[in-house]
Amino acid sequence: MRALLLLLSSLVTSHGFSVPRRGNRSSSSTTQLRSIPNSFDTLTSGLASIARLPRGVTVSSDGISLSGPAARFLPKIKQLFDVENSRECRVVRERITELDLVVERVIPAAENSRAVARSPITVPTMVAEIDGLEQTFTGVDEILRFLDDKFSTLKKDESKTTKIEISDEEDNTMKVALEKLVEMTTYLPGLLRAGRGSRVCGAASTSFDVPRPAQPLVLYSYEELMREKCPVGNQFCRLVREVLTELDLVFELRSAGKMSPRRNELAKIAGGSSQCPYLIDPNTGVKLAESADIISYLYKTYGLWTPPNELLQSISGVVTPLLAPLYRVIAPLQAGSYRENEFEYKSEIAEAKATIYDEILANPVVVYTYEYSPFCSEATALLENCGIQFKEISLGLEWIPGLISEPAKRAALLEITGQSSLPHIFVGGTSIGGLFSGSPGLVPALEQGKLKQLIEDAKKTI
């Protein structure tokens, strides 16, 4: 579902999919990277929140307040091993919001995270301190039972679950159907946000020496949002939590749902506003309220680069193999291979090859692009974000007939390298391929730690 929406959105010039102007790329174009929230992320994250309303919206009246007289007798939630885009973890976080709890350490536990590398972990897993002793609760059902038993005034058989309460008079078939419907809604957020918040990204891989905060970050957040009587998805908190999972960052979660007294605490810190998300980094003293600012800061401070969206890579993995044979056929035809005068065609290709060799040997990094291609704008934005200087050479608006301005160059690239798709990146006169694939491709070269050395070697020879 989300893949289809992203493909459609790449055809329009909305924020995050804007068409770069030839020869006039501003420094702000780094925001085109899909990991920085754009209108598409806001839409899908909002829909994901609406799908779960009214769960995780308001502090429940049955909760025992952490600021009340009973607070000192309540357990402390020391750790929650969590994956943002996990259905089971989401249900637990909803109840944490409703009970207005604080989790001292939310520890990302994606399958390629540092926590899992140390020891295999079932998610969600919660560690709580009860009467001075630590106890571990594993799985959504066990955790919910613990939370309702210790932090709710309701009896166990009255506690909130994802089941629908229906009177005895109603048909049992309808009851089962409604419960199944509610259960289905727990899967929708994961589908709408597929590709985000489920794995540690390459920019924070355990293979690299990545900056890590000495003290956990602090995040004021809640799972969903209800503004007055109008349901509004709290898409912005989700966007931040996704990146915390992807960057493998431990943080303290301070729930601040509707009716939470913790909103007053936040207002004092934030100068009057109780807007969430709100991030505090005790390691640097930075305090931020806007989700885009928070995410940009997290990548800049705790990632080696701002990565492209994983979903875009998934789409590339499907689309590129399907279109590559078509590209190989169309490229020579667009350049005029069908003409009766074969010598004229070969001469144009030879001239285009000579121009390409001059270009790639005169600059350490050269990128051939189309101006309308989201993959091309992603590649150039990634290079800019990494502080890598490059020469961009546009072959037109797109590969579609009528939009390509230099078809001979495209056909020449095919003959030289076997690749006619763009972006096409050369380092030191050698093709490394496109954004996600090639020899080895821009993103794989970054993730393998090869790109920096390739560029340094290129600068010595050019």
Coordinates of C-alpha atoms in Angstrom, one line a residue:
M1 CA 0.0 0.0 0.0
R2 CA 2.7 2.5 1.0
A3 CA 4.9 1.5 -1.9
L4 CA 2.0 2.3 -4.3
L5 CA 1.4 5.7 -2.7
L6 CA 5.1 6.6 -2.8
L7 CA 5.3 5.7 -6.5
L8 CA 2.3 7.9 -7.2
S9 CA 3.7 10.7 -5.1
S10 CA 7.0 10.6 -7.0
L11 CA 5.2 11.8 -10.1
V12 CA 4.2 15.1 -8.6
T13 CA 6.2 17.9 -7.2
S14 CA 5.2 18.0 -3.6
H15 CA 7.5 18.8 -0.8
G16 CA 10.3 16.2 -0.7
F17 CA 9.7 15.3 -4.3
S18 CA 10.4 18.7 -5.9
V19 CA 12.0 19.0 -9.2
P20 CA 15.6 20.4 -9.0
R21 CA 16.5 23.2 -11.4
R22 CA 19.3 22.6 -13.7
G23 CA 22.5 24.3 -12.6
N24 CA 20.8 26.0 -9.6
R25 CA 20.7 23.4 -6.9
S26 CA 20.5 25.1 -3.5
S27 CA 22.0 23.9 -0.3
S28 CA 18.5 23.3 1.0
S29 CA 18.0 20.4 -1.4
T30 CA 19.4 18.0 1.2
T31 CA 15.9 18.0 2.6
Q32 CA 14.8 16.0 -0.4
L33 CA 16.2 12.9 1.4
R34 CA 13.3 10.7 2.1
S35 CA 14.4 10.1 5.7
I36 CA 13.6 13.7 6.5
P37 CA 9.7 14.0 6.9
N38 CA 7.8 15.3 3.9
S39 CA 4.1 15.6 3.1
F40 CA 3.9 12.0 2.2
D41 CA 5.3 10.9 5.6
T42 CA 2.9 13.2 7.3
L43 CA 0.0 11.7 5.4
T44 CA 0.8 8.1 6.0
S45 CA 1.8 8.6 9.6
G46 CA -1.5 10.5 10.2
L47 CA -3.5 7.7 8.6
A48 CA -1.6 5.2 10.8
S49 CA -2.6 7.2 13.9
I50 CA -6.3 7.5 12.9
A51 CA -6.5 3.8 12.3
R52 CA -5.9 3.2 16.0
L53 CA -8.1 5.9 17.5
P54 CA -9.2 6.2 20.3
R55 CA -6.4 4.0 21.6
G56 CA -3.3 5.8 23.0
V57 CA -5.0 9.2 22.9
T58 CA -6.0 10.3 26.4
V59 CA -4.8 9.5 29.9
S60 CA -7.2 7.0 31.3
S61 CA -9.3 7.9 34.4
D62 CA -8.5 4.4 35.8
G63 CA -4.8 5.1 35.9
I64 CA -2.9 5.6 39.2
S65 CA -1.1 9.0 38.8
L66 CA 2.7 9.0 39.1
S67 CA 2.4 12.5 40.6
G68 CA -0.1 11.4 43.2
P69 CA 0.4 10.2 46.8
A70 CA 0.6 6.5 45.7
A71 CA 3.4 7.2 43.3
R72 CA 6.2 6.2 45.6
F73 CA 4.7 2.8 46.0
L74 CA 4.4 2.1 42.3
P75 CA 6.9 0.0 40.3
K76 CA 9.4 1.8 38.1
I77 CA 9.6 0.9 34.4
K78 CA 13.3 0.6 33.9
Q79 CA 13.5 -0.7 30.4
L80 CA 11.3 -1.4 27.4
F81 CA 12.9 -3.3 24.5
D82 CA 10.9 -1.9 21.6
V83 CA 10.7 -1.7 17.8
E84 CA 8.6 1.3 16.6
N85 CA 6.9 -0.4 13.7
S86 CA 6.1 -3.5 15.6
R87 CA 2.4 -4.2 16.1
E88 CA 2.9 -5.7 19.6
C89 CA 5.1 -2.9 20.7
R90 CA 2.6 -0.4 19.5
V91 CA -0.2 -1.9 21.6
V92 CA 2.1 -1.7 24.7
R93 CA 3.0 2.0 24.0
E94 CA -0.7 2.8 23.6
R95 CA -1.3 1.5 27.1
I96 CA 1.7 3.4 28.5
T97 CA 0.2 6.6 27.1
E98 CA -3.2 5.8 28.6
L99 CA -1.7 5.1 32.0
D100 CA 0.6 8.2 31.7
L101 CA 3.8 6.3 32.5
V102 CA 7.5 7.1 32.3
V103 CA 9.9 4.5 30.8
E104 CA 13.4 5.2 32.0
R105 CA 15.0 3.4 29.0
V106 CA 13.4 2.6 25.7
I107 CA 15.9 0.4 24.0
P108 CA 15.6 -0.1 20.3
A109 CA 15.6 -3.9 19.6
A110 CA 15.4 -4.3 15.9
E111 CA 17.0 -7.5 14.6
N112 CA 20.2 -5.7 13.6
S113 CA 20.4 -3.4 16.7
R114 CA 23.2 -3.3 19.2
A115 CA 20.9 -4.7 21.9
V116 CA 20.1 -7.8 19.9
A117 CA 23.7 -8.2 18.9
R118 CA 24.6 -8.5 22.6
S119 CA 21.8 -11.0 23.4
P120 CA 18.7 -12.2 21.5
I121 CA 15.6 -10.4 22.8
T122 CA 11.9 -10.9 22.3
V123 CA 10.0 -7.7 21.6
P124 CA 8.3 -6.2 23.4
T125 CA 10.1 -7.0 26.7
M126 CA 9.7 -4.8 29.8
V127 CA 11.9 -4.7 32.9
A128 CA 10.4 -3.2 36.0
E129 CA 11.6 -2.6 39.5
I130 CA 9.0 -3.8 42.0
D131 CA 9.8 -3.4 45.7
G132 CA 13.5 -3.0 44.9
L133 CA 13.7 -6.1 42.8
E134 CA 13.8 -6.2 39.0
Q135 CA 11.2 -8.4 37.2
T136 CA 11.0 -9.0 33.4
F137 CA 7.8 -9.3 31.4
T138 CA 7.9 -10.7 27.9
G139 CA 5.3 -10.4 25.2
V140 CA 2.4 -8.0 24.8
D141 CA -0.1 -10.0 26.9
E142 CA 2.1 -10.4 29.9
I143 CA 3.2 -6.8 29.8
L144 CA -0.4 -5.5 29.5
R145 CA -1.4 -7.7 32.5
F146 CA 1.4 -6.3 34.5
L147 CA 0.6 -2.7 33.6
D148 CA -3.1 -3.0 34.4
D149 CA -2.4 -4.8 37.6
K150 CA 0.0 -2.3 39.0
F151 CA -1.0 1.0 37.4
S152 CA -4.8 0.7 37.0
T153 CA -7.6 0.8 39.5
L154 CA -9.8 -1.5 37.4
K155 CA -10.1 -5.1 38.2
K156 CA -8.3 -7.4 35.8
D157 CA -11.5 -8.6 34.1
E158 CA -12.4 -4.9 33.6
S159 CA -9.1 -3.7 32.3
K160 CA -8.8 -2.3 28.8
T161 CA -7.8 -4.5 26.0
T162 CA -8.2 -4.4 22.3
K163 CA -11.5 -6.3 22.6
I164 CA -14.9 -4.8 21.9
E165 CA -17.3 -4.7 24.9
I166 CA -20.8 -5.9 23.7
S167 CA -23.8 -6.7 25.8
D168 CA -25.0 -10.3 26.3
E169 CA -28.0 -9.6 24.2
E170 CA -26.0 -8.9 21.1
D171 CA -25.3 -11.6 18.6
N172 CA -22.1 -13.5 19.4
T173 CA -21.2 -13.6 15.7
M174 CA -21.2 -9.8 15.6
K175 CA -19.1 -9.6 18.7
V176 CA -16.4 -11.9 17.2
A177 CA -16.5 -9.9 13.9
L178 CA -16.0 -6.6 15.7
E179 CA -13.2 -7.9 17.8
K180 CA -11.5 -9.2 14.6
L181 CA -12.0 -5.7 13.0
V182 CA -10.4 -4.0 16.0
E183 CA -7.5 -6.5 15.8
M184 CA -7.0 -5.7 12.1
T185 CA -6.5 -2.0 12.9
T186 CA -3.4 -3.0 14.9
Y187 CA -1.8 -4.0 11.6
L188 CA -2.7 -0.9 9.6
P189 CA 0.0 1.4 11.0
G190 CA 2.7 -1.0 10.1
L191 CA 1.5 -1.3 6.6
L192 CA 1.1 2.4 6.1
R193 CA 4.6 3.0 7.5
A194 CA 6.3 0.0 5.9
G195 CA 10.1 0.4 5.6
R196 CA 10.4 2.9 8.5
G197 CA 11.1 2.2 12.2
S198 CA 11.8 -1.5 11.8
R199 CA 15.6 -1.8 11.3
V200 CA 18.8 0.1 12.1
C201 CA 19.9 2.0 9.1
G202 CA 23.3 1.8 7.5
A203 CA 24.2 5.3 8.8
A204 CA 24.1 3.8 12.4
S205 CA 25.3 0.3 11.6
T206 CA 27.1 -1.7 14.2
S207 CA 29.9 -2.1 11.6
F208 CA 30.9 1.5 12.1
D209 CA 32.2 3.6 14.9
V210 CA 29.0 5.7 15.2
P211 CA 28.7 8.5 17.7
R212 CA 26.6 7.3 20.7
P213 CA 25.1 9.5 23.4
A214 CA 26.6 9.0 26.9
Q215 CA 23.2 9.7 28.5
P216 CA 19.9 8.6 27.1
L217 CA 17.9 11.3 25.2
V218 CA 14.6 12.4 26.6
L219 CA 11.4 12.4 24.5
Y220 CA 8.0 13.8 25.5
S221 CA 5.7 11.8 23.3
Y222 CA 2.4 9.9 23.1
E223 CA 1.1 7.3 20.7
E224 CA -2.0 9.1 19.2
L225 CA -3.7 12.5 19.5
M226 CA -7.2 13.7 19.9
R227 CA -7.7 17.4 19.6
E228 CA -10.8 18.4 21.4
K229 CA -13.6 16.3 19.6
C230 CA -11.7 15.9 16.4
P231 CA -9.5 12.9 15.9
V232 CA -6.1 13.9 14.6
G233 CA -3.2 11.4 14.1
N234 CA -0.1 12.2 16.1
Q235 CA 2.0 11.6 13.1
F236 CA 4.9 13.7 14.2
C237 CA 5.8 11.8 17.4
R238 CA 5.8 8.6 15.3
L239 CA 8.2 10.1 12.7
V240 CA 10.7 10.9 15.5
R241 CA 10.4 7.5 17.2
E242 CA 10.9 5.8 13.8
V243 CA 14.3 7.5 13.5
L244 CA 15.2 6.7 17.1
T245 CA 14.8 3.0 16.2
E246 CA 16.7 3.4 12.9
L247 CA 19.6 5.2 14.6
D248 CA 19.5 2.7 17.4
L249 CA 19.3 5.4 20.1
V250 CA 18.2 4.7 23.7
F251 CA 15.8 7.3 25.1
E252 CA 13.7 8.1 28.2
L253 CA 10.0 8.2 27.3
R254 CA 7.9 10.7 29.2
S255 CA 4.2 10.1 28.2
A256 CA 2.3 13.4 27.6
G257 CA -1.1 12.4 26.3
K258 CA -4.3 14.4 26.5
M259 CA -5.1 15.2 30.2
S260 CA -1.6 14.3 31.3
P261 CA -0.2 16.5 34.1
R262 CA 3.1 16.0 32.5
R263 CA 2.0 18.6 29.8
N264 CA 2.4 21.3 32.5
E265 CA 5.9 20.0 33.1
L266 CA 6.6 20.2 29.4
A267 CA 5.1 23.7 29.1
K268 CA 7.5 25.0 31.8
I269 CA 10.5 23.5 29.9
A270 CA 9.4 24.6 26.5
G271 CA 8.4 28.1 27.4
G272 CA 4.7 27.7 27.5
S273 CA 4.0 25.2 24.8
S274 CA 3.1 21.5 25.5
Q275 CA 3.6 20.5 21.9
C276 CA 4.9 17.0 21.2
P277 CA 7.2 15.6 20.2
Y278 CA 9.8 17.4 22.3
L279 CA 13.3 16.2 22.5
I280 CA 15.9 17.0 25.1
D281 CA 19.5 15.9 24.6
P282 CA 21.3 16.1 27.9
N283 CA 24.6 15.4 26.2
T284 CA 24.5 18.6 24.2
G285 CA 21.9 20.7 25.9
V286 CA 19.8 20.8 22.7
K287 CA 16.0 21.1 23.1
L288 CA 13.8 20.8 20.0
A289 CA 10.1 20.7 19.3
E290 CA 9.6 20.4 15.5
S291 CA 9.8 16.8 14.2
A292 CA 11.7 17.8 11.1
D293 CA 14.2 19.7 13.2
I294 CA 14.5 16.8 15.7
I295 CA 15.1 14.2 12.9
S296 CA 17.7 16.4 11.1
Y297 CA 19.5 16.9 14.4
L298 CA 19.5 13.2 15.2
Y299 CA 21.0 12.2 11.8
K300 CA 23.6 15.0 12.0
T301 CA 24.6 14.2 15.6
Y302 CA 24.2 10.4 15.8
G303 CA 24.4 9.1 12.2
L304 CA 27.3 9.1 9.7
W305 CA 25.0 10.4 7.0
T306 CA 21.3 11.1 6.4
P307 CA 20.2 7.9 4.5
P308 CA 17.6 7.6 1.8
N309 CA 14.3 6.0 2.7
E310 CA 14.4 2.2 2.9
L311 CA 11.1 2.0 1.1
L312 CA 12.6 3.8 -1.9
Q313 CA 15.3 1.2 -1.9
S314 CA 12.7 -1.6 -1.9
I315 CA 10.9 0.0 -4.8
S316 CA 14.2 0.3 -6.7
G317 CA 14.9 -3.4 -6.0
V318 CA 11.6 -4.3 -7.8
V319 CA 11.4 -1.6 -10.5
T320 CA 15.0 -1.6 -11.7
P321 CA 15.2 -5.3 -12.7
L322 CA 11.9 -5.0 -14.5
L323 CA 12.8 -1.8 -16.5
A324 CA 16.5 -2.6 -17.1
P325 CA 15.8 -4.7 -20.2
L326 CA 13.5 -2.1 -21.6
Y327 CA 16.1 0.6 -21.0
R328 CA 18.7 -1.4 -22.9
V329 CA 16.4 -1.5 -25.9
I330 CA 15.1 2.0 -25.8
A331 CA 18.4 3.8 -25.2
P332 CA 19.9 3.0 -28.7
L333 CA 16.5 3.6 -30.4
Q334 CA 16.2 7.1 -28.8
A335 CA 19.8 7.8 -30.0
G336 CA 18.8 6.9 -33.6
S337 CA 20.1 3.4 -34.1
Y338 CA 17.2 2.7 -36.4
R339 CA 18.5 5.2 -39.0
E340 CA 19.6 3.9 -42.4
N341 CA 22.9 5.8 -42.1
E342 CA 24.6 3.5 -39.5
F343 CA 27.9 5.4 -39.8
E344 CA 26.2 8.6 -38.6
Y345 CA 24.7 6.9 -35.5
K346 CA 28.1 5.3 -34.6
S347 CA 29.8 8.6 -35.1
E348 CA 27.4 10.3 -32.7
I349 CA 27.9 7.6 -30.1
A350 CA 31.7 7.8 -30.4
E351 CA 31.6 11.5 -29.9
A352 CA 29.3 11.1 -26.9
K353 CA 31.7 8.5 -25.4
A354 CA 34.6 10.9 -25.9
T355 CA 32.7 13.6 -24.1
I356 CA 31.9 11.2 -21.2
Y357 CA 35.5 10.2 -20.8
D358 CA 36.6 13.8 -20.7
E359 CA 33.9 14.6 -18.0
I360 CA 34.6 11.6 -15.7
L361 CA 38.4 12.0 -15.9
A362 CA 38.3 15.7 -15.2
N363 CA 36.3 15.5 -11.9
P364 CA 36.7 13.1 -8.9
V365 CA 33.0 12.5 -8.7
V366 CA 30.5 12.8 -11.6
V367 CA 26.8 12.2 -11.5
Y368 CA 24.6 11.8 -14.6
T369 CA 21.0 12.6 -13.7
Y370 CA 17.5 13.3 -14.9
E371 CA 15.9 16.4 -13.4
Y372 CA 12.5 14.8 -12.7
S373 CA 13.9 11.6 -11.2
P374 CA 13.4 11.1 -7.4
F375 CA 16.2 8.6 -7.4
C376 CA 18.6 11.2 -9.0
S377 CA 17.6 14.0 -6.6
E378 CA 18.0 11.5 -3.8
A379 CA 21.6 10.6 -4.9
T380 CA 22.7 14.2 -5.3
A381 CA 21.1 15.2 -1.9
L382 CA 22.9 12.3 -0.3
L383 CA 26.2 13.4 -1.7
E384 CA 25.6 17.0 -0.6
N385 CA 24.6 15.8 2.9
C386 CA 27.9 13.9 3.2
G387 CA 29.8 17.0 2.2
I388 CA 31.1 15.4 -1.1
Q389 CA 31.7 17.7 -4.0
F390 CA 30.6 16.4 -7.3
K391 CA 29.8 17.5 -10.9
E392 CA 26.2 16.9 -11.9
I393 CA 25.5 16.5 -15.6
S394 CA 21.8 16.4 -16.6
L395 CA 20.7 14.4 -19.6
G396 CA 17.3 16.0 -19.6
L397 CA 14.0 15.9 -17.6
E398 CA 13.5 12.1 -17.8
W399 CA 14.2 9.1 -20.0
I400 CA 10.7 9.3 -21.6
P401 CA 10.8 10.3 -25.3
G402 CA 10.5 14.0 -25.6
L403 CA 11.9 14.7 -22.2
I404 CA 15.5 13.4 -22.7
S405 CA 17.8 16.0 -24.2
E406 CA 21.0 13.9 -24.7
P407 CA 19.9 10.5 -25.9
A408 CA 23.3 9.8 -27.5
K409 CA 25.0 10.2 -24.1
R410 CA 22.6 7.7 -22.5
A411 CA 23.3 5.2 -25.3
A412 CA 27.0 5.8 -24.9
L413 CA 26.8 5.2 -21.1
L414 CA 25.1 1.9 -21.9
E415 CA 27.9 0.8 -24.2
I416 CA 30.6 1.9 -21.8
T417 CA 29.2 0.4 -18.6
G418 CA 26.2 -1.8 -19.5
Q419 CA 24.0 0.6 -17.5
S420 CA 21.6 3.2 -19.1
S421 CA 19.5 4.0 -16.0
L422 CA 20.2 7.1 -14.0
P423 CA 21.6 8.3 -11.7
H424 CA 24.9 7.0 -12.9
I425 CA 27.8 7.8 -10.6
F426 CA 31.5 7.8 -11.5
V427 CA 34.4 8.1 -9.0
G428 CA 37.9 8.6 -10.4
G429 CA 36.6 7.8 -13.9
T430 CA 35.2 4.4 -12.8
S431 CA 31.4 3.7 -12.6
I432 CA 30.1 2.7 -9.2
G433 CA 26.6 2.4 -10.6
G434 CA 23.4 4.1 -9.3
L435 CA 21.9 5.0 -6.0
F436 CA 21.3 1.5 -4.6
S437 CA 22.9 -0.9 -7.1
G438 CA 25.9 -1.2 -9.4
S439 CA 29.5 -1.7 -8.5
P440 CA 28.5 -1.5 -5.8
G441 CA 26.2 1.6 -5.9
L442 CA 26.3 4.8 -3.9
V443 CA 24.5 3.6 -0.8
P444 CA 26.3 0.2 -0.7
A445 CA 29.6 2.1 -1.1
L446 CA 28.8 4.2 1.9
E447 CA 27.5 1.3 4.0
Q448 CA 30.6 -0.7 3.1
G449 CA 32.9 2.2 4.1
K450 CA 34.4 2.2 0.6
L451 CA 33.3 5.6 -0.8
K452 CA 35.6 7.8 1.2
Q453 CA 38.7 5.9 0.1
L454 CA 37.6 5.8 -3.5
I455 CA 37.2 9.6 -3.5
E456 CA 40.5 10.1 -1.8
D457 CA 42.2 7.9 -4.4
A458 CA 40.4 9.8 -7.2
K459 CA 41.6 13.2 -6.0
K460 CA 45.2 11.9 -6.2
T461 CA 44.9 11.0 -9.8
I462 CA 42.7 13.9 -11.1

